[in-house]
Coordinates of C-alpha atoms in Angstrom, one line a residue:
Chain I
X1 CA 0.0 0.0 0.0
X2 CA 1.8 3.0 -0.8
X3 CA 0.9 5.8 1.6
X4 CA 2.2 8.6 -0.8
X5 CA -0.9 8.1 -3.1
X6 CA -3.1 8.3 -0.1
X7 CA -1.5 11.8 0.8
X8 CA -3.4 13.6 -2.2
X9 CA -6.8 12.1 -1.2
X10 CA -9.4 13.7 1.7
X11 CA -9.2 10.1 3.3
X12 CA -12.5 8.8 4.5
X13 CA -13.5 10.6 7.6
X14 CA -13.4 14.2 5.8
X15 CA -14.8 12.6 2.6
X16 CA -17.4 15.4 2.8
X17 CA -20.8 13.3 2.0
X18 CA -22.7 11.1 3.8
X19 CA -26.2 11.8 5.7
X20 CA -26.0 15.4 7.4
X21 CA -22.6 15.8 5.9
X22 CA -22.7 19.5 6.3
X23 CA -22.7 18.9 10.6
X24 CA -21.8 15.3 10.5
X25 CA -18.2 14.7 9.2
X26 CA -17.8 11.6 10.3
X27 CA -18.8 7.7 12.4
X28 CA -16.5 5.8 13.8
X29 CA -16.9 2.8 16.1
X30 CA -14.0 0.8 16.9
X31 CA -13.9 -2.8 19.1
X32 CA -11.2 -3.3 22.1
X33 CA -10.1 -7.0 21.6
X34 CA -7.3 -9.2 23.4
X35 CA -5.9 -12.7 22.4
X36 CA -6.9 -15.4 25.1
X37 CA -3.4 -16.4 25.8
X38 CA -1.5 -13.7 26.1
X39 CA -0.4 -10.6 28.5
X40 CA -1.8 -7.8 27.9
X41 CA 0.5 -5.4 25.8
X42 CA 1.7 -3.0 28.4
X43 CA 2.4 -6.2 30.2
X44 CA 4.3 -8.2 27.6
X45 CA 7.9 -8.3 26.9
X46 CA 9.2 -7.3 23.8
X47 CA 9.7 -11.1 22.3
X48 CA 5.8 -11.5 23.5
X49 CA 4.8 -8.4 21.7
X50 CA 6.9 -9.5 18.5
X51 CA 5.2 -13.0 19.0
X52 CA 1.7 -11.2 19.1
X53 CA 2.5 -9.2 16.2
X54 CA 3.3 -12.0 13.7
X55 CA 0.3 -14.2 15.0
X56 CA -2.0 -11.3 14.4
X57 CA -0.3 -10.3 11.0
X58 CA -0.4 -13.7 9.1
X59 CA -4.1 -13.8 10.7
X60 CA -4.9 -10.4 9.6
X61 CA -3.1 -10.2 6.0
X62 CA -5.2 -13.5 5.2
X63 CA -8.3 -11.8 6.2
X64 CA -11.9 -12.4 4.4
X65 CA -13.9 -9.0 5.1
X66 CA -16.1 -9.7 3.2
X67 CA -15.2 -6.3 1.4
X68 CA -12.4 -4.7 1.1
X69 CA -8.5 -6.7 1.4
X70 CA -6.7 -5.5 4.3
X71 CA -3.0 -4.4 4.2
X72 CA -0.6 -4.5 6.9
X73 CA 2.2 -1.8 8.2
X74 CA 4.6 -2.4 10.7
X75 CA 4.4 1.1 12.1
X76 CA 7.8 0.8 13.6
X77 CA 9.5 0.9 10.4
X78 CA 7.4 3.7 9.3
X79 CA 9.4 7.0 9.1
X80 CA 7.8 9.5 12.0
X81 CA 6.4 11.6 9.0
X82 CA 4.1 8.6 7.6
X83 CA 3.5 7.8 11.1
X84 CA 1.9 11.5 11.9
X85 CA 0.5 10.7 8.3
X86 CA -1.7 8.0 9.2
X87 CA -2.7 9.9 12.6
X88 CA -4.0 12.7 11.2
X89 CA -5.9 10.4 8.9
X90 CA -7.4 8.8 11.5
X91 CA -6.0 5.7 10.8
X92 CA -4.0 5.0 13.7
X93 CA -4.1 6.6 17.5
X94 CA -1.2 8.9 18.7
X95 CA -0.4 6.2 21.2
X96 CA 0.3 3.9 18.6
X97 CA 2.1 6.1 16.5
X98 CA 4.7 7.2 18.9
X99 CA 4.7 4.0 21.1
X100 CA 7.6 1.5 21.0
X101 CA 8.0 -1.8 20.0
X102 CA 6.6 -4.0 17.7
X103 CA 3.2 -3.3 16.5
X104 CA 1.2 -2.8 13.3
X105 CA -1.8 -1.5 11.4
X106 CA -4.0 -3.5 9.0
X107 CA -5.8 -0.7 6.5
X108 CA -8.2 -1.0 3.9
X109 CA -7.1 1.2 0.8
X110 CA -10.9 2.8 1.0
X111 CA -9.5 3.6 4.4
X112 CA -13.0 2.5 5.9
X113 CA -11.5 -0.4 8.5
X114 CA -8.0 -0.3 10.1
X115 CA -7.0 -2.4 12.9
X116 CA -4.2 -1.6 14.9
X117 CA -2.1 -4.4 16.9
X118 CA -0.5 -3.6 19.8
X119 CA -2.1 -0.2 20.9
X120 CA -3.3 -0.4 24.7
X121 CA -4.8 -3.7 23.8
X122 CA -4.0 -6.5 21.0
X123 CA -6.6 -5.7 18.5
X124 CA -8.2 -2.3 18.3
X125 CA -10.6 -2.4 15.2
X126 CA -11.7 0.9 13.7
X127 CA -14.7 1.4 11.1
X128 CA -15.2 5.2 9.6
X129 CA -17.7 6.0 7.5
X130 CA -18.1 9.6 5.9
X131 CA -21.5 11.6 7.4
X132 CA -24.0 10.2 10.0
X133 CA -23.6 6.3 9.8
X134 CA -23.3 4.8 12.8
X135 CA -25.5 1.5 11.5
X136 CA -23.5 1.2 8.6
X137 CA -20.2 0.4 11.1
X138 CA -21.7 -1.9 13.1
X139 CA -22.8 -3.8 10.4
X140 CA -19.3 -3.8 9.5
X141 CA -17.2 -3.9 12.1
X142 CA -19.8 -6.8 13.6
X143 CA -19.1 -8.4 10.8
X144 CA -15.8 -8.0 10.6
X145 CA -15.2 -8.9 14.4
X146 CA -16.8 -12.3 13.7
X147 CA -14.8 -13.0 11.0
X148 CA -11.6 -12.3 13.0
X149 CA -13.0 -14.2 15.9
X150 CA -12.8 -17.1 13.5
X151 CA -9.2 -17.2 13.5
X152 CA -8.3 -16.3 17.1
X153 CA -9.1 -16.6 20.6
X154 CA -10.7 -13.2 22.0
X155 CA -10.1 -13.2 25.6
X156 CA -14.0 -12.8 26.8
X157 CA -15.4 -14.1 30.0
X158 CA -18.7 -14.2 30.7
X159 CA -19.2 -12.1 33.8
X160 CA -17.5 -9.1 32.6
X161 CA -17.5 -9.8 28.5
X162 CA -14.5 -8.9 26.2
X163 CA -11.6 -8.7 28.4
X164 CA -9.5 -5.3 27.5
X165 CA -6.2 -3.8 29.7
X166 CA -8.3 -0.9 31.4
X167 CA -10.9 -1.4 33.1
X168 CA -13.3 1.7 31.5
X169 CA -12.9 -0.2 28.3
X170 CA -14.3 -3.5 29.5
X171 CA -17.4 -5.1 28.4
X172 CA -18.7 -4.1 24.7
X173 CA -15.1 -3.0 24.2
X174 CA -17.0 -0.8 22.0
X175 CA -16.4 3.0 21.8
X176 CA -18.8 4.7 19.1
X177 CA -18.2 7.9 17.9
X178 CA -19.5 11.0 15.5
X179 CA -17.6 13.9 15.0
X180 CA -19.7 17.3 14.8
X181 CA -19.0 20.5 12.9
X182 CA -20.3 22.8 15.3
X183 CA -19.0 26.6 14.3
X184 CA -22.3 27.8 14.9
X185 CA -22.5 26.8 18.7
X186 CA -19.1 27.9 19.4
X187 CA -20.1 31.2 18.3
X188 CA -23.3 31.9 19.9
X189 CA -21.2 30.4 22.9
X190 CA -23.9 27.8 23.8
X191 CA -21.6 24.9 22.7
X192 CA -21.0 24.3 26.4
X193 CA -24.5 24.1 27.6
X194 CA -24.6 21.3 25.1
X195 CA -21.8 19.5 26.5
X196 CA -23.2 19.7 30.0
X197 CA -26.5 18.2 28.6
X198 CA -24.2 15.3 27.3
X199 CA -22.3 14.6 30.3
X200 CA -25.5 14.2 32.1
X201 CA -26.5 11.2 30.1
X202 CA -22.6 10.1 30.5
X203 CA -21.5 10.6 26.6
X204 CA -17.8 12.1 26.3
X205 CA -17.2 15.6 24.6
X206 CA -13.1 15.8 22.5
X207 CA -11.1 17.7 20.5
X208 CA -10.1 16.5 17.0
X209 CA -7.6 13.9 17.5
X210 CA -9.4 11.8 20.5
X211 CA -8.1 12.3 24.1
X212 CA -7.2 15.5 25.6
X213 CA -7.0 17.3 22.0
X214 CA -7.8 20.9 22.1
X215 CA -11.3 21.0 19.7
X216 CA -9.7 23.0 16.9
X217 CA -11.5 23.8 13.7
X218 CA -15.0 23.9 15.9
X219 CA -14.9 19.7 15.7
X220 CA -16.2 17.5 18.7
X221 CA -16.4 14.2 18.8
X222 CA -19.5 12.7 21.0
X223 CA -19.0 9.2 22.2
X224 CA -20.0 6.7 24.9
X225 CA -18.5 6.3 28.1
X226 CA -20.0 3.3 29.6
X227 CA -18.9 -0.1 27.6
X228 CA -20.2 -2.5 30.8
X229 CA -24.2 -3.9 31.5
X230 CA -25.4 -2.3 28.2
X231 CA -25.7 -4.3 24.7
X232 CA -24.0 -2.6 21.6
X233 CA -27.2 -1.7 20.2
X234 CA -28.4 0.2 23.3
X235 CA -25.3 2.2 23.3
X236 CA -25.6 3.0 19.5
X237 CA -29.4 3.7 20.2
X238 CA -28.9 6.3 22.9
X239 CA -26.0 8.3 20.5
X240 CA -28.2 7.8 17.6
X241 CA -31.1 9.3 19.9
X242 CA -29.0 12.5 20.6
X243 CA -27.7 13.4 17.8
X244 CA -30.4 14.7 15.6
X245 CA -31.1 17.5 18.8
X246 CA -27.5 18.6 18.3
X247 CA -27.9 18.8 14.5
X248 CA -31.2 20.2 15.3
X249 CA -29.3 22.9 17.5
X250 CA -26.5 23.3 15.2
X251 CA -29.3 24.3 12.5
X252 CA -31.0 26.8 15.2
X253 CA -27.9 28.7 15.4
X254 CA -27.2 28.6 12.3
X255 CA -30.3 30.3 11.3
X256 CA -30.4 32.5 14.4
X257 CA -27.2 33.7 13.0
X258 CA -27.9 34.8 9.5
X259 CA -31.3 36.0 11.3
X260 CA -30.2 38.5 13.3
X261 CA -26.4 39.0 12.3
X262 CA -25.9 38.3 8.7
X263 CA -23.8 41.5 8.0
X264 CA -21.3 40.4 10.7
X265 CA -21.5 36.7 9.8
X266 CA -20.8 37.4 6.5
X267 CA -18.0 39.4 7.4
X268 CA -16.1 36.5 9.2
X269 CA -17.0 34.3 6.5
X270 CA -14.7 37.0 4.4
X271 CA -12.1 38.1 6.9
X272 CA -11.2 34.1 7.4
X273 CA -11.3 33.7 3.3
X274 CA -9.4 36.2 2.8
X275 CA -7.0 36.5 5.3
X276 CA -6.3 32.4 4.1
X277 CA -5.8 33.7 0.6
X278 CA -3.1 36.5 1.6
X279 CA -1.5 35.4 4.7
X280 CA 2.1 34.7 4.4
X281 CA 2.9 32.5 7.7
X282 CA 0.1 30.3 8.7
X283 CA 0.1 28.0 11.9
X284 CA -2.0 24.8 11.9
X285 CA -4.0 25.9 14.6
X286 CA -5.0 29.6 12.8
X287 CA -5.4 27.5 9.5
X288 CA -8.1 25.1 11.3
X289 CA -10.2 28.2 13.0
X290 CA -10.1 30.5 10.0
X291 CA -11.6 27.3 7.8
X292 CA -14.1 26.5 9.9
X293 CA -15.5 30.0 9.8
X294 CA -15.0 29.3 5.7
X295 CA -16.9 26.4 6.0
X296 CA -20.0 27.4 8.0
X297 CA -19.5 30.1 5.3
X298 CA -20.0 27.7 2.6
X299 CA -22.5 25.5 4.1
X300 CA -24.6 28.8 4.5
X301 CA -24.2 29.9 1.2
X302 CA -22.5 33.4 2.2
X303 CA -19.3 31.6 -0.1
X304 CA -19.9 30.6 -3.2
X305 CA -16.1 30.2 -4.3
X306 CA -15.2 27.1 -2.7
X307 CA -17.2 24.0 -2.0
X308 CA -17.9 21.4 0.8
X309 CA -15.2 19.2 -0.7
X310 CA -12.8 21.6 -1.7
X311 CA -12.7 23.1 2.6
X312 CA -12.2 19.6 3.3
X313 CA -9.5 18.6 1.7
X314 CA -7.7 21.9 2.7
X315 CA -8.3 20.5 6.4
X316 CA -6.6 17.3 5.7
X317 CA -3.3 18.7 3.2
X318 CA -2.6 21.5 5.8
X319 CA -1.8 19.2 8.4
X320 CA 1.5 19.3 9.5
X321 CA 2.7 15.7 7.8
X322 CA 0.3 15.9 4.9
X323 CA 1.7 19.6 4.2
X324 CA 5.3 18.2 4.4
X325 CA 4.4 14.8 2.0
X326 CA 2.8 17.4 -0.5
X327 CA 5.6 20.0 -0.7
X328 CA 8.2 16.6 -0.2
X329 CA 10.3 17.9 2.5
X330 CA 11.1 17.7 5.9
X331 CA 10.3 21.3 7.4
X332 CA 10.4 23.2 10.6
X333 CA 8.0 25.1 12.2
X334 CA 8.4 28.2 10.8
X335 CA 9.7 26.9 7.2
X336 CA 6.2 24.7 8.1
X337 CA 4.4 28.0 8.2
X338 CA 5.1 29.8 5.3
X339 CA 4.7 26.4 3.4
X340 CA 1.3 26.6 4.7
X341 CA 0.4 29.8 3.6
X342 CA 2.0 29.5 0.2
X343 CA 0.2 26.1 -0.1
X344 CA -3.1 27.7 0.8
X345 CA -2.8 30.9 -1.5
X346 CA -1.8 28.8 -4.9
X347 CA -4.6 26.1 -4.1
X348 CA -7.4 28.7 -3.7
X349 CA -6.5 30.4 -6.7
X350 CA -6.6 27.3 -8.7
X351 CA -10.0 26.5 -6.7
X352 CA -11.7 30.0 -7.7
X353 CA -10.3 30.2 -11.0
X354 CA -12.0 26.7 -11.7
X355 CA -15.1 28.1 -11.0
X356 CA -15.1 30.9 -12.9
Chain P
X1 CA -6.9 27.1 53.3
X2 CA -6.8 23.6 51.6
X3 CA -3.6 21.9 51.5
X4 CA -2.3 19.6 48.3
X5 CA -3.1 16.6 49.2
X6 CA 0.1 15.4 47.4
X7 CA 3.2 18.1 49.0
X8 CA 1.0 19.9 51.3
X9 CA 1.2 23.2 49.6
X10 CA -2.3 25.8 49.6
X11 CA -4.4 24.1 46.9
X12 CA -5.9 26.4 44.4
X13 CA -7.0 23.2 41.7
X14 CA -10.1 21.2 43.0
X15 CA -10.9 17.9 41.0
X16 CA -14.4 16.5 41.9
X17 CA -15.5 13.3 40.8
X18 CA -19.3 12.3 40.9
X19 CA -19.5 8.7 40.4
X20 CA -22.9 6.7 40.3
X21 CA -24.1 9.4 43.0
X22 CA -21.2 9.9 44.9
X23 CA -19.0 12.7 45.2
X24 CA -15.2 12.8 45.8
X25 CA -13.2 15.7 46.3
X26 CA -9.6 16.1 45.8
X27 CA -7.8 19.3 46.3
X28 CA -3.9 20.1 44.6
X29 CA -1.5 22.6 44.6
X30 CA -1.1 24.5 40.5
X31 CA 2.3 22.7 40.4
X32 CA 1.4 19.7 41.5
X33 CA -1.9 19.3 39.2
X34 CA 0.4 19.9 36.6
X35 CA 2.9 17.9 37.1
X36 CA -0.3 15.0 36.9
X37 CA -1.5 16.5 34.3
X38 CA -4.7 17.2 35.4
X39 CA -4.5 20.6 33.9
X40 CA -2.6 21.4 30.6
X41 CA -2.9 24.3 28.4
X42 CA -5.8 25.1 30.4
X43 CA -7.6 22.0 28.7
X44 CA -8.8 18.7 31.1
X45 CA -7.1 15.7 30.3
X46 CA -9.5 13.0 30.5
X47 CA -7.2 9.7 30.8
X48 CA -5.2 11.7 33.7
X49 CA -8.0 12.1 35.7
X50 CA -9.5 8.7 34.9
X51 CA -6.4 6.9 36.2
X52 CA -5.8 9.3 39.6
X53 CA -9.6 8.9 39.7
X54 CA -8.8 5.1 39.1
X55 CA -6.5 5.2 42.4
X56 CA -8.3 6.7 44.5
X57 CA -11.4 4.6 44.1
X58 CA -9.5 1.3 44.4
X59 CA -8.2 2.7 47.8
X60 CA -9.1 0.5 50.6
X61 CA -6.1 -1.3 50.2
X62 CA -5.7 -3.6 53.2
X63 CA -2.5 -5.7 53.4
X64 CA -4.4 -8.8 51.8
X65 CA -5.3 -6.8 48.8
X66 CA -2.0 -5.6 48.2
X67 CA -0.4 -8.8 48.7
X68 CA -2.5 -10.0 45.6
X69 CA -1.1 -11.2 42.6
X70 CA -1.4 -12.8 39.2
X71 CA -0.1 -16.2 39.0
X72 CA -0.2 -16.2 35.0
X73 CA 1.4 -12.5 34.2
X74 CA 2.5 -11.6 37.9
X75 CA 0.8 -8.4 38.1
X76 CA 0.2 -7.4 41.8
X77 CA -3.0 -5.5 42.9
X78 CA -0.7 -2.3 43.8
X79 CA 0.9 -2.1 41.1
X80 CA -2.7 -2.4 38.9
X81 CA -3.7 0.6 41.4
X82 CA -0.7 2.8 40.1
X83 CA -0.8 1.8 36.7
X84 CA -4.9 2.1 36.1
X85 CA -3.8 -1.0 33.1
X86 CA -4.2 -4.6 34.2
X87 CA -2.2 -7.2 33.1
X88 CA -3.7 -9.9 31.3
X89 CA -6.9 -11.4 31.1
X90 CA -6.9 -14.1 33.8
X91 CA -6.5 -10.4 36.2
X92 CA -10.3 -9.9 36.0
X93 CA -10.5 -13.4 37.8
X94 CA -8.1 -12.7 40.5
X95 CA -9.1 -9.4 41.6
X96 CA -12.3 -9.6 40.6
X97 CA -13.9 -8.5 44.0
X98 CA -12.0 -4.9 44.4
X99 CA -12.5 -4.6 40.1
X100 CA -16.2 -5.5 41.1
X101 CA -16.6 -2.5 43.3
X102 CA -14.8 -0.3 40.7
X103 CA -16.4 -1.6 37.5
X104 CA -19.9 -0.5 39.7
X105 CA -18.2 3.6 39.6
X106 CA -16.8 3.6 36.8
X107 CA -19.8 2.0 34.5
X108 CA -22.8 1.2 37.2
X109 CA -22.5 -1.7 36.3
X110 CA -20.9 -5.2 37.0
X111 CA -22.2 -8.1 34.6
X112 CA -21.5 -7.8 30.8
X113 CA -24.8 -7.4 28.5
X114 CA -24.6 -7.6 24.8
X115 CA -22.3 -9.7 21.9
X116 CA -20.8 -12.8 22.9
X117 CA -18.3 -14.2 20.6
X118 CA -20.3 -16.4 18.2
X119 CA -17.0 -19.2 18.2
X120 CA -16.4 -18.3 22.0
X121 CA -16.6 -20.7 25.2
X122 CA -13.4 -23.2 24.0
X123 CA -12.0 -24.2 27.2
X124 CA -11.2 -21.0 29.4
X125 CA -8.5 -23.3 31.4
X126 CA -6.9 -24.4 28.1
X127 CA -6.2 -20.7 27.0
X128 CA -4.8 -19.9 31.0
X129 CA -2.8 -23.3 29.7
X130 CA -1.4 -21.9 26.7
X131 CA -0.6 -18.6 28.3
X132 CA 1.2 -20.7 30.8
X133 CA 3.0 -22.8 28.0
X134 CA 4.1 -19.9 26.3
X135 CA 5.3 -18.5 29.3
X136 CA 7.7 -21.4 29.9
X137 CA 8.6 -21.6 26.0
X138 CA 10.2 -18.5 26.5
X139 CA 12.3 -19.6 29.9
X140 CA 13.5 -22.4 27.9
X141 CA 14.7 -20.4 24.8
X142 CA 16.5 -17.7 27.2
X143 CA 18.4 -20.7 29.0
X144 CA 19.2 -22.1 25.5
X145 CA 17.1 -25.5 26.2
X146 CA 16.2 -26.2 22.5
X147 CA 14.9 -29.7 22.7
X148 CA 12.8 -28.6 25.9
X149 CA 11.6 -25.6 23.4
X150 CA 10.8 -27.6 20.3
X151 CA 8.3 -30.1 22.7
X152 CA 6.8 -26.8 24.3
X153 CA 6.2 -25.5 20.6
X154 CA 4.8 -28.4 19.0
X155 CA 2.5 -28.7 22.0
X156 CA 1.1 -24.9 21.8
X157 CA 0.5 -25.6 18.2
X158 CA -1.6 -29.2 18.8
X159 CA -3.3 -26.7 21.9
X160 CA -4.1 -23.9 20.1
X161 CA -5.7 -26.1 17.1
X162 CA -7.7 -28.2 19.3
X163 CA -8.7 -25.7 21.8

């Protein structure tokens, strides 16, 4: 699989369709699984975790998904760059990519499924769909979890069900997740009354990139907490449930926006455009906030230069790793910076000129 | 004026937990919160809290607890407490009465509902087996013991097939 040709593409989670694409980026539910017979991997030497690896490989490479063909990286012999690559595709976790030892990813080239060996437990399977399609993964991923379960020995007991290396995990194993676009909120600052509502029915509120990320760009990802004494499909039911109201008020404040502050709306919309077609130096951070605004922009038709697609994939090639694989070179922060900028100005030229 | 509850210096950082009902208050000095990294860039770290919330709950940690250990991976109950990770999967067994209590906080809930593995229930005791054979695969291989090795292989592989 050669993760250069993956570089140039949006990658799955900011595909940019899917139902209520224009809040709903993405779904993801992945499974917590450990082999029967062996330590858990912050547990197991480093001949154990080698000897987990290769079972899980040969197992994994061989895999019928019923779909796609799964292929496998050893992410230790990635280079840190393709590491940071796959992260911010969403591929792998940041634990995995800068943990040590051996350990591996299995991908599909659709970039819908990845499994990851060795993270926190043996088997972490991953299914992401583009928009609001939670059913779609579990089909999937229950699917593909059987098949797998074919070839090994999950450890799974039945007081306490799958058996994972921390105990918030145990049970389902099963964290479900959709991440929201939700400029909107965050400026009509009732985003946080909306996370207290969540925390009350014990569903978790992060930034981009999972655990303890700062929420840049205006994404959140809403997911379950509790994986013990509730079946999979009551979990997916109650985040399926509360979704829609945060779409719903998402929508409100959207339209309470252009309501009653169009001019000034419109002007952010155009500040954050054009500030990203004439900067010079552009941080990742700045780059994220200042597309967001162009994409509520889009989404509410105050922009007609750019579409849905086009904002997305400026999201994903302005990432620090992507940015570096496009311009193919190693860069500092600051060299990183200008790159940006220079990156952004030349690709939204070529994106309004196309439309003219 | 609260003291840190790890130096002893004025607290100014209060983490409060509410778990199933019940509240639990912890107070820490700025330095000392950050050094845990409860606080970072001014943003909560979830796992952080989780495990020193993981600690705390486990507590009660008479000498009979703490003397408890793993016979297949050797993990003791202490060293679960510091680690908030368990060691393998035989651990939920072993220290399944204090995990009981803190399975109940963390989810409210202490029996599994929902998939079971459609090709599960082969022998639980021939997988502790296997772990067990592996384990002493390996002590043969680092004292050079080939012929002992090649017996313990062949023997995993008829084991794993069967089981």
């Amino acid at each position: 699989m050669n993760l250069d040709s993956l570089t140039h593409s949006p990658g799955e989670w900011l595909r940019g369709d899917g139902p209520e694409s224009d809040i709903v980026v993405s779904s993801r539910i992945r499974l917590a699984r450990n082999l029967s017979s062996f330590p858990f991997v912050n547990r197991a030497s480093a001949h154990q975790k080698a000897e987990i690896e290769k079972y899980l490989q040969e197992r994994l490479t061989k895999l019928d998904t019923g779909g796609p063909k799964l292929h496998y990286l050893n992410v230790g012999a990635l280079s840190p760059l393709d590491r940071q690559l796959l992260v911010e595709r969403q591929m792998i976790s940041r634990e995995l990519a800068n943990a040590e030892g051996p350990r591996g990813v299995a991908l599909s080239e659709n970039e819908t499924i990845s499994i990851m060996v060795n993270e926190e437990d043996h088997l972490r399977l991953q299914v992401l769909r583009s928009g609001f399609a939670l059913d779609a993964c579990w089909e999937e991923i229950d699917r593909l979890d059987d098949a797998l379960e074919q070839k090994v020995n999950y450890a799974f007991g039945e007081e306490f069900g799958y058996l994972t290396a921390c105990p918030t995990n145990v049970g389902t194993g099963m964290r479900a997740s959709v991440m929201l676009h939700l400029p909107a909120l965050v400026l009509k600052k009732e985003i946080e009354k909306v996370f207290r509502a969540l925390q009350k029915i014990n569903l978790a509120v992060r930034g981009l990139y999972g655990e303890g990320s700062r929420a840049s760009g205006d994404f959140y990802q809403i997911s379950n907490q509790v994986t013990l004494g509730k079946s999979e499909t009551a979990i997916l039911t109650e985040i399926r449930s509360v979704i829609p109201q945060i779409i719903q008020y998402e929508r409100q404040a959207r339209q309470a926006l252009t309501r009653e502050s169009r001019q000034l709306l419109h002007d952010r919309v155009s500040r954050a455009y054009g500030t990203l077609k004439s900067a010079t130096m552009m941080t990742s951070e700045e780059t994220m906030d200042l597309l967001s605004s162009v994409r509520l922009g889009v989404n509410l038709n105050l922009l007609e230069d750019l579409s849905i697609a086009a904002v997305n994939e400026l999201f994903m090639h302005t990432q620090p790793a992507h940015l570096q694989k496009l311009i193919g070179q190693a860069l500092d922060g600051e060299e990183r910076n200008s790159a940006r900028a220079r990156y952004l100005r030349a690709r939204l030229r070529e994106l309004g000129s196309q439309l003219n | 004026m609260r003291k840190c509850q790890s130096c002893g210096a004025p607290a100014n950082v209060t983490l409060t937990t509410v778990i199933g009902g019940q509240k639990q208050t912890a107070h820490f000095c700025q330095q000392c919160s950050e050094k845990k990294q409860l606080i970072k860039h001014q943003e909560l770290n979830l796992s952080v809290i989780l495990q020193t919330m993981i600690g705390q709950h486990v507590g009660a940690s008479t000498d009979e607890l703490a003397r408890l250990t793993c016979p297949s991976c050797g993990i003791k109950y202490m060293e679960f407490k510091a680690e908030g990770r368990l060691g393998c999967p035989r651990d939920y067994k072993v220290f399944q009465k204090p995990l009981e209590a803190l399975l109940h906080r963390i989810h409210r809930a202490t029996r599994h509902v929902g998939k079971i593995p459609p090709h599960a229930s082969r022998n639980a005791s021939v997988q502790a087996e296997l772990m067990e054979l592996r384990q002493k695969l390996r002590e043969a291989i680092d004292i050079e013991a080939y012929e002992e090795a090649a017996r313990l292989r062949d023997l995993i592989r008829q084991k794993e097939t069967s089981g």
